[in-house]
CSV table of C-alpha atoms in Angstrom, one decimal:
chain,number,residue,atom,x,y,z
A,12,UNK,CA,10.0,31.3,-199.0
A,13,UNK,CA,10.6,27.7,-199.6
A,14,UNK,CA,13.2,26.0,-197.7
A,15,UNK,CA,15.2,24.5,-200.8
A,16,UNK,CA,15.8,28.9,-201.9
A,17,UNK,CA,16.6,29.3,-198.2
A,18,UNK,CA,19.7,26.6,-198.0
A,19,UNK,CA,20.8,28.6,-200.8
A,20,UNK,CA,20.6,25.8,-203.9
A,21,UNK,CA,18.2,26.0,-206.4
A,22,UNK,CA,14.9,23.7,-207.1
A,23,UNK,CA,16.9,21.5,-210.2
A,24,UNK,CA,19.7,20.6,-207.5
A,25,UNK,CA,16.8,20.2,-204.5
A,26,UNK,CA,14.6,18.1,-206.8
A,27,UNK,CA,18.3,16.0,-207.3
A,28,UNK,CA,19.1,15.2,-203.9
A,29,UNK,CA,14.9,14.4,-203.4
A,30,UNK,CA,15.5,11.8,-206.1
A,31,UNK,CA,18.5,10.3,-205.0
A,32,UNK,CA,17.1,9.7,-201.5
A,33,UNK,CA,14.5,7.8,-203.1
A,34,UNK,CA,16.4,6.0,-205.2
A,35,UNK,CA,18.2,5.3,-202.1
A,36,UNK,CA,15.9,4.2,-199.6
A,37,UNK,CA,13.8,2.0,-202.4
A,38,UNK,CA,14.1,-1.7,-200.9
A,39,UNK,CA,16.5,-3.8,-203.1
A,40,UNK,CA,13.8,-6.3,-204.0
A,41,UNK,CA,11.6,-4.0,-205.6
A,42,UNK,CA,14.5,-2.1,-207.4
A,43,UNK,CA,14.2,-2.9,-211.5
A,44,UNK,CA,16.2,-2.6,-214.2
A,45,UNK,CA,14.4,0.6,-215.7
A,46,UNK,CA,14.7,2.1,-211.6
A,47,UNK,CA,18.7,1.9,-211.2
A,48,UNK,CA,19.2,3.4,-214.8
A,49,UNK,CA,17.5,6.3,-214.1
A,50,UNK,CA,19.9,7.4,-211.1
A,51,UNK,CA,22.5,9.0,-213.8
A,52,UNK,CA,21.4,10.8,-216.5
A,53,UNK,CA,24.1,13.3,-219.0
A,54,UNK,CA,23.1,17.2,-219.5
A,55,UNK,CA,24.1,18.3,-223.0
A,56,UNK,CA,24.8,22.7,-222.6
A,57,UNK,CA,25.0,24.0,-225.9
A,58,UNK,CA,26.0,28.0,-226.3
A,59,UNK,CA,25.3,30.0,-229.1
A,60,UNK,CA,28.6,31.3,-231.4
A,61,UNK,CA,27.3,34.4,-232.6
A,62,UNK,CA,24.7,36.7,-230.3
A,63,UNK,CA,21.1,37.4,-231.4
A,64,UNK,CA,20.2,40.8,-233.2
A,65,UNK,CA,18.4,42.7,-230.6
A,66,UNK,CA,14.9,43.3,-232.0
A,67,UNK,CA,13.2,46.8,-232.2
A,68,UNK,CA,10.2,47.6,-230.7
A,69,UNK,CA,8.3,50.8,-232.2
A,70,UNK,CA,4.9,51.4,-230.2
């Protein structure tokens, strides 16, 4: 079992905290302007209004 499943958070929010350590520890000369954007970022959830038929499966 992989650590990240064994503290109990899932790989999206392990791979998260990875890339903000990095972001983190990346010396300040070397930091560019395309670098620092890319330490927020926006999630856009969308839900559907009305549920899918549920399909039929004849075998």
């Amino acid at each position: 079992m992989t650590y990240w499943r064994q503290a109990g958070i899932t790989y999206l929010k392990f791979s998260e905290i990875a890339a903000k350590c990095v972001r983190q520890a990346v010396d300040p000369k070397r930091k560019t302007a395309d670098f620092v954007s890319r330490s927020s970022s926006t999630i856009q959830q969308t839900t559907a209004k009305t549920a899918a038929k549920k399909s039929t499966f004849k075998q």
